[in-house]
mmCIF file of N, CA and C in Angstrom:
data_model
loop_
_atom_site.group_PDB
_atom_site.id
_atom_site.type_symbol
_atom_site.label_atom_id
_atom_site.label_comp_id
_atom_site.label_asym_id
_atom_site.label_seq_id
_atom_site.Cartn_x
_atom_site.Cartn_y
_atom_site.Cartn_z
ATOM 1 N N MET Y 1 8.071 100.960 116.390
ATOM 2 C CA MET Y 1 8.370 99.946 115.413
ATOM 3 C C MET Y 1 8.467 100.595 114.049
ATOM 4 N N GLY Y 2 9.500 100.256 113.304
ATOM 5 C CA GLY Y 2 9.741 100.870 112.009
ATOM 6 C C GLY Y 2 8.900 100.257 110.908
ATOM 7 N N ARG Y 3 8.932 100.904 109.759
ATOM 8 C CA ARG Y 3 8.135 100.488 108.594
ATOM 9 C C ARG Y 3 8.494 99.050 108.167
ATOM 10 N N GLN Y 4 9.795 98.756 108.131
ATOM 11 C CA GLN Y 4 10.242 97.427 107.694
ATOM 12 C C GLN Y 4 9.760 96.358 108.677
ATOM 13 N N GLN Y 5 9.810 96.639 109.970
ATOM 14 C CA GLN Y 5 9.356 95.682 110.976
ATOM 15 C C GLN Y 5 7.848 95.426 110.823
ATOM 16 N N LYS Y 6 7.063 96.462 110.567
ATOM 17 C CA LYS Y 6 5.618 96.280 110.375
ATOM 18 C C LYS Y 6 5.337 95.436 109.147
ATOM 19 N N LEU Y 7 6.066 95.706 108.061
ATOM 20 C CA LEU Y 7 5.893 94.922 106.833
ATOM 21 C C LEU Y 7 6.296 93.473 107.087
ATOM 22 N N LEU Y 8 7.361 93.261 107.820
ATOM 23 C CA LEU Y 8 7.816 91.902 108.147
ATOM 24 C C LEU Y 8 6.711 91.176 108.918
ATOM 25 N N GLN Y 9 6.090 91.854 109.872
ATOM 26 C CA GLN Y 9 4.987 91.239 110.628
ATOM 27 C C GLN Y 9 3.816 90.910 109.717
ATOM 28 N N ASN Y 10 3.479 91.806 108.767
ATOM 29 C CA ASN Y 10 2.389 91.564 107.849
ATOM 30 C C ASN Y 10 2.661 90.360 106.965
ATOM 31 N N VAL Y 11 3.870 90.268 106.447
ATOM 32 C CA VAL Y 11 4.232 89.156 105.564
ATOM 33 C C VAL Y 11 4.224 87.855 106.362
ATOM 34 N N CYS Y 12 4.849 87.839 107.521
ATOM 35 C CA CYS Y 12 4.909 86.604 108.314
ATOM 36 C C CYS Y 12 3.550 86.234 108.906
ATOM 37 N N GLY Y 13 2.693 87.217 109.124
ATOM 38 C CA GLY Y 13 1.357 86.952 109.667
ATOM 39 C C GLY Y 13 0.436 86.327 108.660
ATOM 40 N N GLY Y 14 0.575 86.655 107.383
ATOM 41 C CA GLY Y 14 -0.198 86.027 106.323
ATOM 42 C C GLY Y 14 -1.624 86.506 106.171
ATOM 43 N N ALA Y 15 -1.982 87.604 106.806
ATOM 44 C CA ALA Y 15 -3.376 88.056 106.725
ATOM 45 C C ALA Y 15 -3.685 88.833 105.449
ATOM 46 N N SER Y 16 -2.671 89.370 104.782
ATOM 47 C CA SER Y 16 -2.946 90.249 103.642
ATOM 48 C C SER Y 16 -1.989 89.999 102.479
ATOM 49 N N ASP Y 17 -1.832 88.746 102.048
ATOM 50 C CA ASP Y 17 -0.885 88.406 100.998
ATOM 51 C C ASP Y 17 -1.145 89.165 99.695
ATOM 52 N N ALA Y 18 -2.393 89.378 99.346
ATOM 53 C CA ALA Y 18 -2.741 89.999 98.079
ATOM 54 C C ALA Y 18 -2.583 91.510 98.083
ATOM 55 N N SER Y 19 -2.317 92.101 99.249
ATOM 56 C CA SER Y 19 -2.219 93.554 99.300
ATOM 57 C C SER Y 19 -0.829 94.065 99.685
ATOM 58 N N ILE Y 20 0.181 93.214 99.619
ATOM 59 C CA ILE Y 20 1.555 93.626 99.945
ATOM 60 C C ILE Y 20 2.116 94.393 98.740
ATOM 61 N N ASP Y 21 2.568 95.606 98.985
ATOM 62 C CA ASP Y 21 3.120 96.442 97.928
ATOM 63 C C ASP Y 21 4.419 95.826 97.392
ATOM 64 N N PHE Y 22 4.519 95.771 96.070
ATOM 65 C CA PHE Y 22 5.656 95.140 95.414
ATOM 66 C C PHE Y 22 6.988 95.807 95.790
ATOM 67 N N ASP Y 23 7.030 97.128 95.686
ATOM 68 C CA ASP Y 23 8.286 97.846 95.990
ATOM 69 C C ASP Y 23 8.664 97.740 97.460
ATOM 70 N N GLU Y 24 7.661 97.696 98.344
ATOM 71 C CA GLU Y 24 7.959 97.528 99.769
ATOM 72 C C GLU Y 24 8.500 96.131 100.061
ATOM 73 N N LEU Y 25 7.962 95.119 99.375
ATOM 74 C CA LEU Y 25 8.468 93.748 99.573
ATOM 75 C C LEU Y 25 9.906 93.637 99.069
ATOM 76 N N ARG Y 26 10.215 94.257 97.927
ATOM 77 C CA ARG Y 26 11.592 94.288 97.423
ATOM 78 C C ARG Y 26 12.510 94.953 98.461
ATOM 79 N N SER Y 27 12.065 96.052 99.003
ATOM 80 C CA SER Y 27 12.849 96.781 100.010
ATOM 81 C C SER Y 27 13.062 95.932 101.266
ATOM 82 N N LEU Y 28 12.036 95.209 101.668
ATOM 83 C CA LEU Y 28 12.158 94.341 102.857
ATOM 84 C C LEU Y 28 13.203 93.253 102.625
ATOM 85 N N LEU Y 29 13.176 92.622 101.451
ATOM 86 C CA LEU Y 29 14.143 91.562 101.169
ATOM 87 C C LEU Y 29 15.568 92.109 101.162
ATOM 88 N N ARG Y 30 15.761 93.275 100.577
ATOM 89 C CA ARG Y 30 17.101 93.895 100.593
ATOM 90 C C ARG Y 30 17.517 94.252 102.021
ATOM 91 N N TRP Y 31 16.555 94.693 102.833
ATOM 92 C CA TRP Y 31 16.819 95.093 104.232
ATOM 93 C C TRP Y 31 17.308 93.899 105.055
ATOM 94 N N ILE Y 32 16.820 92.697 104.749
ATOM 95 C CA ILE Y 32 17.258 91.531 105.519
ATOM 96 C C ILE Y 32 18.387 90.774 104.854
ATOM 97 N N GLY Y 33 19.023 91.401 103.856
ATOM 98 C CA GLY Y 33 20.284 90.869 103.365
ATOM 99 C C GLY Y 33 20.261 90.166 102.023
ATOM 100 N N PHE Y 34 19.167 90.209 101.291
ATOM 101 C CA PHE Y 34 19.119 89.596 99.975
ATOM 102 C C PHE Y 34 19.686 90.565 98.929
ATOM 103 N N SER Y 35 20.331 90.018 97.911
ATOM 104 C CA SER Y 35 20.758 90.843 96.787
ATOM 105 C C SER Y 35 19.758 90.607 95.657
ATOM 106 N N GLU Y 36 19.582 91.612 94.817
ATOM 107 C CA GLU Y 36 18.557 91.584 93.776
ATOM 108 C C GLU Y 36 19.167 91.657 92.382
ATOM 109 N N ASN Y 37 18.691 90.784 91.494
ATOM 110 C CA ASN Y 37 19.016 90.853 90.075
ATOM 111 C C ASN Y 37 17.704 90.947 89.327
ATOM 112 N N VAL Y 38 17.658 91.773 88.277
ATOM 113 C CA VAL Y 38 16.438 91.942 87.505
ATOM 114 C C VAL Y 38 16.668 91.397 86.099
ATOM 115 N N ARG Y 39 15.757 90.530 85.683
ATOM 116 C CA ARG Y 39 15.772 89.969 84.320
ATOM 117 C C ARG Y 39 14.377 90.155 83.749
ATOM 118 N N GLY Y 40 14.207 91.180 82.960
ATOM 119 C CA GLY Y 40 12.875 91.483 82.417
ATOM 120 C C GLY Y 40 11.943 91.873 83.556
ATOM 121 N N SER Y 41 10.834 91.162 83.686
ATOM 122 C CA SER Y 41 9.868 91.454 84.740
ATOM 123 C C SER Y 41 10.141 90.655 86.022
ATOM 124 N N HIS Y 42 11.168 89.827 86.008
ATOM 125 C CA HIS Y 42 11.489 88.970 87.158
ATOM 126 C C HIS Y 42 12.561 89.638 88.026
ATOM 127 N N HIS Y 43 12.259 89.753 89.299
ATOM 128 C CA HIS Y 43 13.204 90.266 90.285
ATOM 129 C C HIS Y 43 13.628 89.069 91.126
ATOM 130 N N ILE Y 44 14.880 88.688 90.983
ATOM 131 C CA ILE Y 44 15.393 87.463 91.608
ATOM 132 C C ILE Y 44 16.306 87.857 92.769
ATOM 133 N N PHE Y 45 15.994 87.292 93.929
ATOM 134 C CA PHE Y 45 16.729 87.612 95.163
ATOM 135 C C PHE Y 45 17.484 86.393 95.651
ATOM 136 N N ARG Y 46 18.724 86.633 96.089
ATOM 137 C CA ARG Y 46 19.574 85.592 96.644
ATOM 138 C C ARG Y 46 20.179 86.098 97.947
ATOM 139 N N ARG Y 47 20.483 85.136 98.807
ATOM 140 C CA ARG Y 47 21.197 85.491 100.041
ATOM 141 C C ARG Y 47 22.095 84.306 100.403
ATOM 142 N N PRO Y 48 23.343 84.600 100.797
ATOM 143 C CA PRO Y 48 24.244 83.521 101.207
ATOM 144 C C PRO Y 48 23.608 82.699 102.332
ATOM 145 N N GLY Y 49 23.721 81.380 102.219
ATOM 146 C CA GLY Y 49 23.170 80.497 103.217
ATOM 147 C C GLY Y 49 21.722 80.075 102.966
ATOM 148 N N ILE Y 50 21.087 80.675 101.980
ATOM 149 C CA ILE Y 50 19.690 80.353 101.642
ATOM 150 C C ILE Y 50 19.707 79.618 100.316
ATOM 151 N N VAL Y 51 19.220 78.396 100.297
ATOM 152 C CA VAL Y 51 19.254 77.553 99.099
ATOM 153 C C VAL Y 51 18.273 78.087 98.054
ATOM 154 N N GLU Y 52 17.075 78.459 98.482
ATOM 155 C CA GLU Y 52 16.032 78.882 97.570
ATOM 156 C C GLU Y 52 16.293 80.273 96.995
ATOM 157 N N LEU Y 53 15.873 80.469 95.759
ATOM 158 C CA LEU Y 53 15.845 81.810 95.162
ATOM 159 C C LEU Y 53 14.456 82.366 95.377
ATOM 160 N N VAL Y 54 14.362 83.670 95.513
ATOM 161 C CA VAL Y 54 13.069 84.338 95.613
ATOM 162 C C VAL Y 54 12.853 85.053 94.285
ATOM 163 N N ASN Y 55 11.760 84.722 93.599
ATOM 164 C CA ASN Y 55 11.448 85.317 92.312
ATOM 165 C C ASN Y 55 10.158 86.104 92.474
ATOM 166 N N LEU Y 56 10.221 87.438 92.292
ATOM 167 C CA LEU Y 56 9.043 88.269 92.436
ATOM 168 C C LEU Y 56 8.665 88.894 91.102
ATOM 169 N N GLN Y 57 7.358 89.040 90.894
ATOM 170 C CA GLN Y 57 6.826 89.753 89.741
ATOM 171 C C GLN Y 57 5.717 90.657 90.222
ATOM 172 N N ARG Y 58 5.566 91.763 89.514
ATOM 173 C CA ARG Y 58 4.533 92.716 89.822
ATOM 174 C C ARG Y 58 3.158 92.204 89.389
ATOM 175 N N SER Y 59 2.149 92.574 90.153
ATOM 176 C CA SER Y 59 0.764 92.398 89.755
ATOM 177 C C SER Y 59 0.096 93.740 90.028
ATOM 178 N N GLY Y 60 0.233 94.644 89.061
ATOM 179 C CA GLY Y 60 -0.160 96.043 89.307
ATOM 180 C C GLY Y 60 0.870 96.670 90.228
ATOM 181 N N SER Y 61 0.412 97.217 91.352
ATOM 182 C CA SER Y 61 1.350 97.812 92.304
ATOM 183 C C SER Y 61 1.695 96.850 93.444
ATOM 184 N N THR Y 62 1.076 95.659 93.421
ATOM 185 C CA THR Y 62 1.303 94.709 94.506
ATOM 186 C C THR Y 62 2.127 93.524 94.015
ATOM 187 N N ALA Y 63 2.658 92.770 94.952
ATOM 188 C CA ALA Y 63 3.340 91.511 94.621
ATOM 189 C C ALA Y 63 2.282 90.422 94.461
ATOM 190 N N LYS Y 64 2.567 89.412 93.690
ATOM 191 C CA LYS Y 64 1.633 88.316 93.531
ATOM 192 C C LYS Y 64 1.499 87.571 94.845
ATOM 193 N N ALA Y 65 0.283 87.238 95.196
ATOM 194 C CA ALA Y 65 -0.005 86.638 96.511
ATOM 195 C C ALA Y 65 0.768 85.333 96.740
ATOM 196 N N TYR Y 66 0.851 84.474 95.720
ATOM 197 C CA TYR Y 66 1.563 83.198 95.908
ATOM 198 C C TYR Y 66 3.043 83.435 96.139
ATOM 199 N N GLN Y 67 3.590 84.498 95.584
ATOM 200 C CA GLN Y 67 5.025 84.789 95.798
ATOM 201 C C GLN Y 67 5.237 85.346 97.202
ATOM 202 N N VAL Y 68 4.267 86.096 97.727
ATOM 203 C CA VAL Y 68 4.363 86.562 99.124
ATOM 204 C C VAL Y 68 4.340 85.354 100.057
ATOM 205 N N ARG Y 69 3.525 84.343 99.759
ATOM 206 C CA ARG Y 69 3.503 83.128 100.566
ATOM 207 C C ARG Y 69 4.837 82.409 100.515
ATOM 208 N N GLN Y 70 5.471 82.382 99.334
ATOM 209 C CA GLN Y 70 6.793 81.757 99.208
ATOM 210 C C GLN Y 70 7.824 82.517 100.045
ATOM 211 N N VAL Y 71 7.776 83.831 100.026
ATOM 212 C CA VAL Y 71 8.687 84.651 100.826
ATOM 213 C C VAL Y 71 8.460 84.334 102.305
ATOM 214 N N ARG Y 72 7.198 84.243 102.728
ATOM 215 C CA ARG Y 72 6.904 83.930 104.136
ATOM 216 C C ARG Y 72 7.495 82.593 104.541
ATOM 217 N N ARG Y 73 7.346 81.573 103.698
ATOM 218 C CA ARG Y 73 7.895 80.253 104.034
ATOM 219 C C ARG Y 73 9.407 80.315 104.217
ATOM 220 N N ILE Y 74 10.103 81.071 103.347
ATOM 221 C CA ILE Y 74 11.549 81.201 103.459
ATOM 222 C C ILE Y 74 11.930 81.957 104.721
ATOM 223 N N LEU Y 75 11.229 83.057 105.000
ATOM 224 C CA LEU Y 75 11.524 83.840 106.212
ATOM 225 C C LEU Y 75 11.347 83.003 107.467
ATOM 226 N N LEU Y 76 10.314 82.216 107.507
ATOM 227 C CA LEU Y 76 10.069 81.378 108.700
ATOM 228 C C LEU Y 76 11.017 80.191 108.755
ATOM 229 N N ARG Y 77 11.303 79.563 107.617
ATOM 230 C CA ARG Y 77 12.197 78.402 107.597
ATOM 231 C C ARG Y 77 13.602 78.772 108.088
ATOM 232 N N TYR Y 78 14.094 79.931 107.663
ATOM 233 C CA TYR Y 78 15.465 80.329 108.004
ATOM 234 C C TYR Y 78 15.516 81.326 109.161
ATOM 235 N N ASP Y 79 14.378 81.582 109.799
ATOM 236 C CA ASP Y 79 14.292 82.487 110.952
ATOM 237 C C ASP Y 79 14.915 83.841 110.624
ATOM 238 N N LEU Y 80 14.453 84.455 109.545
ATOM 239 C CA LEU Y 80 14.979 85.752 109.118
ATOM 240 C C LEU Y 80 14.018 86.830 109.586
ATOM 241 N N GLY Y 81 14.379 87.529 110.619
ATOM 242 C CA GLY Y 81 13.511 88.539 111.132
ATOM 243 C C GLY Y 81 14.184 89.854 111.392
ATOM 244 N N ALA Y 82 15.471 89.934 111.132
ATOM 245 C CA ALA Y 82 16.214 91.175 111.391
ATOM 246 C C ALA Y 82 17.253 91.360 110.289
ATOM 247 N N PRO Y 83 17.648 92.603 110.045
ATOM 248 C CA PRO Y 83 18.655 92.832 109.011
ATOM 249 C C PRO Y 83 20.017 92.251 109.413
ATOM 250 N N LEU Y 84 20.858 92.036 108.416
ATOM 251 C CA LEU Y 84 22.210 91.579 108.695
ATOM 252 C C LEU Y 84 22.970 92.631 109.484
ATOM 253 N N GLU Y 85 23.785 92.210 110.405
ATOM 254 C CA GLU Y 85 24.655 93.115 111.136
ATOM 255 C C GLU Y 85 25.806 93.563 110.265
ATOM 256 N N ASP Y 86 26.175 94.823 110.363
ATOM 257 C CA ASP Y 86 27.331 95.329 109.589
ATOM 258 C C ASP Y 86 28.629 94.952 110.243
#
């Protein structure tokens, strides 16, 4: 199992929301097809077919726990568990 798959399991599992690395979470979202725009400290992710925007901010080297929970809800709601096919 690859690094992205393990991170996906951690995010969807919900056991360690406060310890998810910010840069790894950004990488995971890009891996599953989100595009990223940066406005100051806000990293905003969009994906075609997904109504919600994902807004991430750093909390030291980790992502904010409530934002990890928001990402989990979106991943589960839209059944996003694998990268887009090329």
